[in-house]
Short mmCIF file of C-alpha atoms and ligand atoms in Angstrom, two decimals:
data_model
loop_
_atom_site.label_atom_id
_atom_site.label_comp_id
_atom_site.label_asym_id
_atom_site.label_seq_id
_atom_site.Cartn_x
_atom_site.Cartn_y
_atom_site.Cartn_z
CA UNK A 1 108.89 112.19 110.37
CA UNK A 2 112.13 113.77 108.85
CA UNK A 3 112.10 115.54 105.62
CA UNK A 4 113.90 112.82 103.63
CA UNK A 5 111.20 110.40 104.66
CA UNK A 6 108.52 112.83 103.81
CA UNK A 7 109.95 113.34 100.36
CA UNK A 8 110.23 109.76 99.68
CA UNK A 9 106.50 109.12 100.60
CA UNK A 10 105.37 112.24 98.78
CA UNK A 11 107.08 111.17 95.56
CA UNK A 12 106.01 107.65 95.89
CA UNK A 13 102.38 108.59 96.28
CA UNK A 14 102.37 111.08 93.53
CA UNK A 15 103.86 108.68 90.94
CA UNK A 16 101.88 105.71 91.97
CA UNK A 17 98.44 107.29 92.41
CA UNK A 18 98.70 111.02 91.74
CA UNK A 19 97.88 111.82 95.21
CA UNK A 20 99.53 115.09 96.32
CA UNK A 21 100.66 115.32 99.95
CA UNK A 22 101.74 118.67 101.09
CA UNK A 23 103.97 119.19 104.11
CA UNK A 24 100.96 120.37 106.13
CA UNK A 25 99.40 116.92 105.60
CA UNK A 26 102.15 114.92 107.29
CA UNK A 27 99.63 114.07 109.98
CA UNK A 28 97.59 112.16 107.36
CA UNK A 29 100.69 109.94 106.63
CA UNK A 30 100.95 109.30 110.37
CA UNK A 31 97.36 108.69 111.06
CA UNK A 32 96.82 106.36 108.05
CA UNK A 33 100.02 104.58 107.85
CA UNK A 34 100.74 103.87 111.49
CA UNK A 35 98.07 101.25 111.63
CA UNK A 36 99.30 99.64 108.47
CA UNK A 37 102.87 99.57 109.92
CA UNK A 38 101.69 97.97 113.08
CA UNK A 39 99.67 95.29 111.12
CA UNK A 40 102.77 94.56 109.16
CA UNK A 41 104.67 93.84 112.44
CA UNK A 42 106.62 97.10 112.38
CA UNK A 43 107.15 99.60 115.18
CA UNK A 44 105.77 102.61 113.42
CA UNK A 45 105.80 104.87 110.44
CA UNK A 46 109.63 105.32 110.48
CA UNK A 47 110.15 101.69 110.13
CA UNK A 48 107.64 101.44 107.42
CA UNK A 49 109.37 104.15 105.43
CA UNK A 50 112.69 102.45 106.00
CA UNK A 51 111.39 99.16 104.69
CA UNK A 52 109.93 100.77 101.60
CA UNK A 53 113.32 102.54 100.99
CA UNK A 54 115.36 99.36 101.22
CA UNK A 55 113.00 96.75 99.96
CA UNK A 56 110.67 98.55 97.44
CA UNK A 57 108.23 95.77 98.30
CA UNK A 58 105.40 96.13 95.82
CA UNK A 59 102.80 94.56 97.99
CA UNK A 60 103.54 96.87 100.80
CA UNK A 61 103.60 99.88 98.41
CA UNK A 62 100.16 98.90 97.21
CA UNK A 63 98.95 98.81 100.70
CA UNK A 64 100.44 102.23 101.44
CA UNK A 65 98.69 103.68 98.29
CA UNK A 66 95.40 101.96 99.36
CA UNK A 67 95.67 103.29 102.92
CA UNK A 68 96.29 106.82 101.69
CA UNK A 69 93.36 107.09 99.26
CA UNK A 70 90.09 108.33 100.40
CA UNK A 71 87.28 105.96 99.39
CA UNK A 72 84.37 107.87 100.71
CA UNK A 73 81.38 107.60 98.52
CA UNK A 74 77.57 107.61 98.82
CA UNK A 75 74.54 106.89 96.80
CA UNK A 76 73.43 109.72 94.51
CA UNK A 77 76.17 111.97 96.02
CA UNK A 78 75.29 115.61 95.59
CA UNK A 79 72.02 114.54 93.94
CA UNK A 80 72.24 117.22 91.22
CA UNK A 81 74.38 115.23 88.82
CA UNK A 82 72.16 112.35 89.10
CA UNK A 83 69.11 114.47 88.33
CA UNK A 84 71.02 115.85 85.34
CA UNK A 85 71.62 112.36 84.30
CA UNK A 86 68.14 111.25 84.64
CA UNK A 87 66.42 114.27 83.28
CA UNK A 88 68.83 115.59 80.65
CA UNK A 89 71.69 113.42 79.57
CA UNK A 90 69.96 110.04 79.31
CA UNK A 91 66.84 111.25 77.52
CA UNK A 92 69.12 113.01 74.99
CA UNK A 93 71.18 109.91 74.54
CA UNK A 94 68.16 107.82 74.13
CA UNK A 95 67.14 109.88 71.15
CA UNK A 96 70.67 110.25 69.59
CA UNK A 97 71.48 106.60 70.10
CA UNK A 98 68.07 105.25 69.01
CA UNK A 99 69.43 103.46 65.89
CA UNK A 100 72.22 101.64 67.80
CA UNK A 101 70.42 101.18 71.18
CA UNK A 102 73.79 100.89 72.85
CA UNK A 103 75.11 103.04 75.72
CA UNK A 104 78.50 102.91 77.49
CA UNK A 105 78.99 104.64 80.81
CA UNK A 106 82.30 104.83 82.72
CA UNK A 107 82.68 105.60 86.35
CA UNK A 108 86.46 106.27 86.60
CA UNK A 109 86.75 106.31 90.28
CA UNK A 110 84.05 103.99 91.21
CA UNK A 111 85.21 103.27 94.75
CA UNK A 112 82.81 101.03 96.68
CA UNK A 113 80.24 101.06 93.89
CA UNK A 114 77.63 103.65 95.08
CA UNK A 115 78.09 105.81 92.01
CA UNK A 116 77.81 103.26 89.27
CA UNK A 117 75.03 101.59 91.18
CA UNK A 118 73.19 104.95 91.51
CA UNK A 119 73.25 105.22 87.68
CA UNK A 120 72.14 101.65 87.36
CA UNK A 121 69.29 102.35 89.75
CA UNK A 122 68.13 105.49 87.82
CA UNK A 123 68.02 103.42 84.62
CA UNK A 124 66.31 100.40 86.27
CA UNK A 125 63.54 102.80 87.69
CA UNK A 126 62.64 103.59 83.99
CA UNK A 127 63.54 100.22 82.53
CA UNK A 128 60.74 100.35 79.98
CA UNK A 129 63.00 103.01 78.18
CA UNK A 130 66.04 100.83 78.22
CA UNK A 131 64.89 97.28 78.23
CA UNK A 132 65.88 96.49 74.54
CA UNK A 133 69.06 98.48 74.88
CA UNK A 134 72.57 97.28 75.58
CA UNK A 135 73.66 99.18 78.63
CA UNK A 136 77.26 98.93 79.77
CA UNK A 137 78.36 100.51 83.03
CA UNK A 138 82.00 100.11 83.79
CA UNK A 139 83.47 100.98 87.17
CA UNK A 140 87.24 101.36 87.55
CA UNK A 141 89.42 102.19 90.49
CA UNK A 142 92.91 101.96 91.48
CA UNK A 143 92.13 99.88 94.54
CA UNK A 144 91.45 96.19 94.15
CA UNK A 145 90.15 96.12 97.85
CA UNK A 146 87.54 98.59 97.19
CA UNK A 147 86.41 97.09 93.98
CA UNK A 148 85.91 93.80 95.80
CA UNK A 149 83.63 95.60 98.07
CA UNK A 150 81.80 97.17 95.21
CA UNK A 151 81.30 93.74 93.52
CA UNK A 152 79.83 92.50 96.75
CA UNK A 153 77.25 95.12 96.99
CA UNK A 154 77.02 94.90 100.72
CA UNK A 155 76.55 98.12 102.60
CA UNK A 156 76.25 99.00 106.16
CA UNK A 157 73.14 100.63 107.61
CA UNK A 158 75.08 103.96 107.60
CA UNK A 159 75.93 103.57 103.91
CA UNK A 160 72.45 102.73 102.64
CA UNK A 161 71.05 105.76 104.52
CA UNK A 162 73.26 108.30 102.93
CA UNK A 163 71.60 109.41 99.84
CA UNK A 164 69.45 106.39 98.95
CA UNK A 165 65.77 107.10 99.12
CA UNK A 166 64.04 104.63 101.41
CA UNK A 167 61.69 103.52 98.63
CA UNK A 168 64.67 102.39 96.49
CA UNK A 169 66.29 100.82 99.49
CA UNK A 170 63.39 98.59 100.20
CA UNK A 171 62.92 97.82 96.49
CA UNK A 172 66.37 96.89 95.65
CA UNK A 173 68.15 95.74 98.84
CA UNK A 174 67.70 92.79 101.21
CA UNK A 175 68.76 92.69 104.75
CA UNK A 176 71.62 90.39 105.58
CA UNK A 177 72.20 90.70 109.38
CA UNK A 178 73.51 94.08 109.94
CA UNK A 179 74.15 94.67 106.36
CA UNK A 180 72.07 95.47 103.23
CA UNK A 181 72.78 93.65 99.97
CA UNK A 182 71.88 95.13 96.62
CA UNK A 183 70.04 92.84 94.33
CA UNK A 184 71.85 90.82 91.86
CA UNK A 185 69.74 92.38 89.12
CA UNK A 186 71.41 95.83 89.77
CA UNK A 187 74.85 94.41 90.62
CA UNK A 188 74.90 92.56 87.33
CA UNK A 189 74.48 95.83 85.40
CA UNK A 190 77.94 97.07 86.46
CA UNK A 191 81.30 95.57 85.48
CA UNK A 192 84.42 96.51 87.50
CA UNK A 193 87.99 96.67 86.51
CA UNK A 194 91.19 97.63 88.20
CA UNK A 195 92.52 100.79 86.57
CA UNK A 196 94.98 103.50 87.58
CA UNK A 197 93.96 106.82 86.03
CA UNK A 198 97.73 107.73 85.64
CA UNK A 199 98.08 104.76 83.27
CA UNK A 200 96.95 104.30 79.73
CA UNK A 201 93.23 103.93 78.83
CA UNK A 202 93.96 101.73 75.81
CA UNK A 203 91.38 99.01 75.26
CA UNK A 204 88.56 100.76 77.08
CA UNK A 205 86.93 101.95 73.94
CA UNK A 206 84.56 104.93 73.69
CA UNK A 207 82.03 106.09 76.17
CA UNK A 208 78.84 108.21 76.01
CA UNK A 209 79.13 109.35 79.58
CA UNK A 210 82.11 109.44 81.90
CA UNK A 211 81.76 110.09 85.66
CA UNK A 212 85.18 111.15 87.09
CA UNK A 213 84.06 112.49 90.44
CA UNK A 214 86.01 113.38 93.58
CA UNK A 215 89.21 111.90 92.51
CA UNK A 216 91.00 114.68 90.43
CA UNK A 217 90.70 116.81 93.44
CA UNK A 218 93.59 114.93 94.95
CA UNK A 219 95.91 115.36 91.96
CA UNK A 220 98.11 118.28 90.72
CA UNK A 221 97.27 120.27 87.69
CA UNK A 222 99.50 118.29 85.37
CA UNK A 223 97.79 115.07 86.21
CA UNK A 224 94.31 116.54 86.20
CA UNK A 225 94.96 117.73 82.68
CA UNK A 226 96.51 114.52 81.56
CA UNK A 227 93.58 112.38 82.84
CA UNK A 228 91.01 114.74 81.27
CA UNK A 229 92.82 115.00 77.91
CA UNK A 230 93.13 111.27 77.66
CA UNK A 231 89.61 110.81 78.59
CA UNK A 232 88.68 113.09 75.82
CA UNK A 233 89.97 110.50 73.35
CA UNK A 234 87.54 107.98 74.84
CA UNK A 235 84.54 110.12 74.87
CA UNK A 236 81.94 110.39 72.07
CA UNK A 237 81.95 113.94 70.47
CA UNK A 238 78.46 114.47 71.90
CA UNK A 239 79.25 112.74 75.24
CA UNK A 240 79.63 114.31 78.68
CA UNK A 241 81.95 114.23 81.65
CA UNK A 242 80.71 114.58 85.16
CA UNK A 243 83.09 116.04 87.65
CA UNK A 244 82.74 116.45 91.47
CA UNK A 245 81.22 119.43 93.10
CA UNK A 246 84.67 120.91 93.84
CA UNK A 247 86.24 120.18 90.51
CA UNK A 248 86.34 121.91 87.28
CA UNK A 249 88.11 121.85 83.78
CA UNK A 250 88.58 125.71 83.86
CA UNK A 251 92.24 126.58 83.82
CA UNK A 252 93.18 122.89 83.35
CA UNK A 253 92.18 121.91 79.82
CA UNK A 254 90.27 123.50 76.94
CA UNK A 255 89.02 120.11 75.68
CA UNK A 256 85.77 120.66 77.57
CA UNK A 257 83.31 123.34 78.44
CA UNK A 258 80.65 123.42 81.10
CA UNK A 259 77.29 122.55 79.84
CA UNK A 260 75.06 125.52 80.71
CA UNK A 261 72.46 124.82 83.37
CA UNK A 262 73.90 121.53 84.36
CA UNK A 263 76.34 121.98 87.29
CA UNK A 264 79.25 119.64 87.17
CA UNK A 265 78.62 118.48 83.62
CA UNK A 266 81.03 119.16 80.85
CA UNK A 267 80.93 118.54 77.05
CA UNK A 268 83.93 117.93 74.83
CA UNK A 269 84.94 120.79 72.50
CA UNK A 270 85.69 120.40 68.79
CA UNK A 271 88.71 121.78 66.86
CA UNK A 272 87.10 125.26 67.00
CA UNK A 273 86.64 125.11 70.78
CA UNK A 274 82.79 124.68 70.49
CA UNK A 275 80.81 122.10 72.13
CA UNK A 276 78.46 119.86 70.27
CA UNK A 277 75.05 121.34 69.52
CA UNK A 278 73.37 118.47 71.25
CA UNK A 279 75.19 119.50 74.51
CA UNK A 280 73.91 123.15 74.13
CA UNK A 281 70.41 121.98 73.86
CA UNK A 282 70.63 119.66 76.82
CA UNK A 283 69.01 121.94 79.23
CA UNK A 284 66.22 123.09 76.89
CA UNK B 1 62.88 129.29 108.59
CA UNK B 2 61.35 125.88 108.38
CA UNK B 3 60.16 124.16 111.49
CA UNK B 4 60.84 120.59 112.66
CA UNK B 5 58.87 118.77 115.50
CA UNK B 6 61.04 116.25 117.23
CA UNK B 7 59.01 113.47 118.74
CA UNK B 8 60.97 111.11 120.95
CA UNK B 9 60.56 109.95 124.50
CA UNK B 10 64.34 110.19 125.09
CA UNK B 11 65.55 113.61 126.19
CA UNK B 12 69.05 112.79 124.97
CA UNK B 13 67.92 111.89 121.42
CA UNK B 14 65.72 115.09 121.31
CA UNK B 15 68.79 117.12 122.33
CA UNK B 16 71.07 115.51 119.74
CA UNK B 17 68.45 115.88 117.07
CA UNK B 18 67.83 119.51 118.07
CA UNK B 19 71.52 120.36 117.81
CA UNK B 20 71.71 118.86 114.28
CA UNK B 21 68.44 120.51 113.07
CA UNK B 22 69.44 123.88 114.40
CA UNK B 23 72.70 123.55 112.52
CA UNK B 24 70.58 122.94 109.45
CA UNK B 25 68.64 126.03 110.24
CA UNK B 26 65.38 124.43 111.41
CA UNK B 27 63.33 126.05 114.17
CA UNK B 28 63.03 123.01 116.51
CA UNK B 29 60.09 122.08 118.74
CA UNK B 30 59.94 118.93 120.81
CA UNK B 31 57.23 116.44 121.87
CA UNK B 32 57.65 113.44 124.21
CA UNK B 33 55.11 111.07 122.66
CA UNK B 34 52.51 110.88 119.94
CA UNK B 35 49.83 112.40 122.02
CA UNK B 36 51.84 115.37 122.83
CA UNK B 37 52.98 115.62 119.18
CA UNK B 38 49.30 115.72 117.95
CA UNK B 39 48.68 118.57 120.53
CA UNK B 40 51.67 120.43 119.18
CA UNK B 41 50.40 120.00 115.58
CA UNK B 42 46.97 121.26 116.48
CA UNK B 43 48.56 124.37 117.92
CA UNK B 44 50.99 125.00 115.04
CA UNK B 45 51.77 122.58 112.18
CA UNK B 46 55.45 122.12 111.63
CA UNK B 47 56.95 121.71 108.12
CA UNK B 48 58.46 118.23 109.05
CA UNK B 49 58.15 115.79 111.93
CA UNK B 50 61.00 113.65 112.99
CA UNK B 51 59.31 110.71 114.57
CA UNK B 52 60.33 107.88 116.92
CA UNK B 53 58.45 104.65 116.79
CA UNK B 54 58.29 103.16 120.43
CA UNK B 55 57.02 105.75 122.83
CA UNK B 56 54.63 105.48 125.80
CA UNK B 57 51.03 106.96 125.71
CA UNK B 58 50.93 106.99 121.83
CA UNK B 59 53.60 105.48 119.67
CA UNK B 60 54.92 106.94 116.46
CA UNK B 61 52.89 104.82 114.09
CA UNK B 62 49.52 105.62 115.75
CA UNK B 63 50.55 109.24 115.72
CA UNK B 64 51.20 109.15 111.90
CA UNK B 65 47.92 107.32 111.23
CA UNK B 66 45.88 109.77 113.05
CA UNK B 67 47.73 112.76 111.59
CA UNK B 68 47.37 111.47 108.00
CA UNK B 69 43.59 110.92 108.59
CA UNK B 70 43.00 114.50 109.91
CA UNK B 71 41.24 116.38 107.16
CA UNK B 72 41.84 119.99 106.21
CA UNK B 73 45.32 120.37 107.51
CA UNK B 74 48.57 121.19 105.80
CA UNK B 75 50.15 117.76 106.01
CA UNK B 76 53.80 118.00 107.09
CA UNK B 77 56.54 115.71 105.88
CA UNK B 78 57.17 112.85 108.32
CA UNK B 79 60.48 111.17 108.62
CA UNK B 80 60.60 108.21 111.00
CA UNK B 81 63.79 107.94 113.16
CA UNK B 82 63.74 104.74 115.08
CA UNK B 83 65.78 101.70 116.18
CA UNK B 84 63.24 99.41 114.30
CA UNK B 85 65.53 98.68 111.46
CA UNK B 86 63.86 95.72 109.68
CA UNK B 87 62.08 95.70 106.31
CA UNK B 88 58.70 94.87 107.71
CA UNK B 89 58.67 97.91 109.98
CA UNK B 90 59.78 100.16 107.15
CA UNK B 91 57.13 98.93 104.85
CA UNK B 92 54.47 99.52 107.49
CA UNK B 93 55.68 103.04 108.15
CA UNK B 94 55.62 103.92 104.46
CA UNK B 95 52.18 102.43 103.97
CA UNK B 96 50.95 104.71 106.86
CA UNK B 97 52.28 107.72 105.10
CA UNK B 98 55.87 108.29 106.29
CA UNK B 99 57.93 110.05 103.69
CA UNK B 100 61.33 108.80 104.69
CA UNK B 101 62.80 106.46 107.22
CA UNK B 102 65.96 106.80 109.34
CA UNK B 103 67.37 103.84 111.23
CA UNK B 104 69.08 104.80 114.41
CA UNK B 105 71.72 105.49 115.13
CA UNK B 106 71.81 108.62 113.04
CA UNK B 107 74.16 111.53 112.63
CA UNK B 108 74.04 114.85 110.90
CA UNK B 109 74.97 113.43 107.60
CA UNK B 110 72.08 110.93 107.58
CA UNK B 111 69.63 113.64 108.67
CA UNK B 112 70.86 115.91 106.06
CA UNK B 113 70.80 113.29 103.39
CA UNK B 114 67.39 112.16 104.25
CA UNK B 115 66.05 115.71 104.50
CA UNK B 116 67.59 116.46 101.11
CA UNK B 117 65.76 113.37 99.76
CA UNK B 118 62.39 114.93 100.59
CA UNK B 119 63.31 118.43 99.34
CA UNK B 120 63.93 120.03 102.83
CA UNK B 121 67.56 120.96 102.45
C1 SAM C 301 86.54 109.73 97.15
S1 SAM C 301 86.37 108.47 96.14
C2 SAM C 301 85.21 108.92 94.96
C3 SAM C 301 84.19 107.91 94.66
C4 SAM C 301 83.06 108.36 93.79
N1 SAM C 301 83.53 108.74 92.48
C5 SAM C 301 82.29 109.45 94.46
O1 SAM C 301 82.30 110.67 93.98
O2 SAM C 301 81.58 109.31 95.48
C6 SAM C 301 87.95 108.51 95.24
C7 SAM C 301 88.37 107.12 94.60
O3 SAM C 301 89.40 107.35 93.71
C8 SAM C 301 90.24 106.27 93.72
N2 SAM C 301 91.57 106.72 93.10
C9 SAM C 301 92.45 107.45 93.63
N3 SAM C 301 93.58 107.60 92.91
C10 SAM C 301 93.30 106.90 91.83
C11 SAM C 301 93.96 106.72 90.49
N4 SAM C 301 95.17 107.16 90.37
N5 SAM C 301 93.42 105.96 89.66
C12 SAM C 301 92.17 105.45 89.83
N6 SAM C 301 91.51 105.60 90.93
C13 SAM C 301 91.98 106.32 91.82
C14 SAM C 301 90.28 105.95 95.09
O4 SAM C 301 90.66 104.48 95.31
C15 SAM C 301 88.87 106.06 95.64
O5 SAM C 301 88.15 104.97 95.57
#
């Protein structure tokens, strides 16, 4: 791939999805886009880039962005955050929201649904706590294709074995041939919506908890900061943000601070740079 | 170092499992069927047993039932690892006292995830 082609693709991916491709990752372009080129009846990657350059075909660009994103996800990924959710964040919210009995949770890179469904499963397991509450779980992602998969709730044997305890699997899934289908009961707890994190969050409203895991890792610092700062506007002052194991707010934005004792959990700061007292007592 | 007893009549599977388990820092012992596994447990109880279902001499389920009925021993964690991948088998295994269940084929990620599930890694 020549450097002009590389620059075109690099800029395209960065502006469309935030994905940063460095020159040492050219092989990723080749391995992920060559199959797409062939499927589109083209000879290879060079032809694909030429077609994008001349036609600016939106459909093709969407497919390119889709092919370049990593959708990997699994149930209860890293386990810790879900323990924190179950044992600290949700019990605290149940107290602080007792008058309204309304919770809003946003998974901002929901991928194939394992993350929002893991949250739904945690809550379902203690349903006596929540049964007269209004629980909204919103899953958003840039990829329409992956959201279709999330909505279907059909997982391969491999997918249901990664992170999902067997007791939960037999309780909430039924076997459909080689696949496992999540019960309608759980699926209906999550709403999905296409949303690019680089675009406006207008109309989403305010959330008590935001999961934004394993997506900012692909962005440059400016986009990381932009996403986190805009999320701040959609987060309750005593809410929390969950980031992936390799992600942090440190050095990116001072709108959040890590919650002590809960790895990967961040609380929004106030004008003085302090986090809400509720967040400080979460681990206690 | 935690120890894992791999019970499978297939030498290939035992070898694959051993490689993964050693990467996860488990001391790995092998048994070729349920009877052999009970003997091994009598000699030295492992922390966890990775257990195939269909084996000659004594199958995995019978091994598990006998193990769970043995009084006065430090009961190990038992993770089934079998090609039996339907709900009814899984339920029987759990009722007999299995802690987790892996449907073959497996890889390192699945073993790691399932072992994490039962607090082993
Ligand atoms: C690696 S997955 C993470 C899934 C899940 N949060 C987890 O941690 O398991 C990353 C997801 O981010 C999505 N994504 C990438 N860029 C995005 C963007 N600009 N806006 C919204 N979603 C994006 C991808 O489509 C993909 O599904």
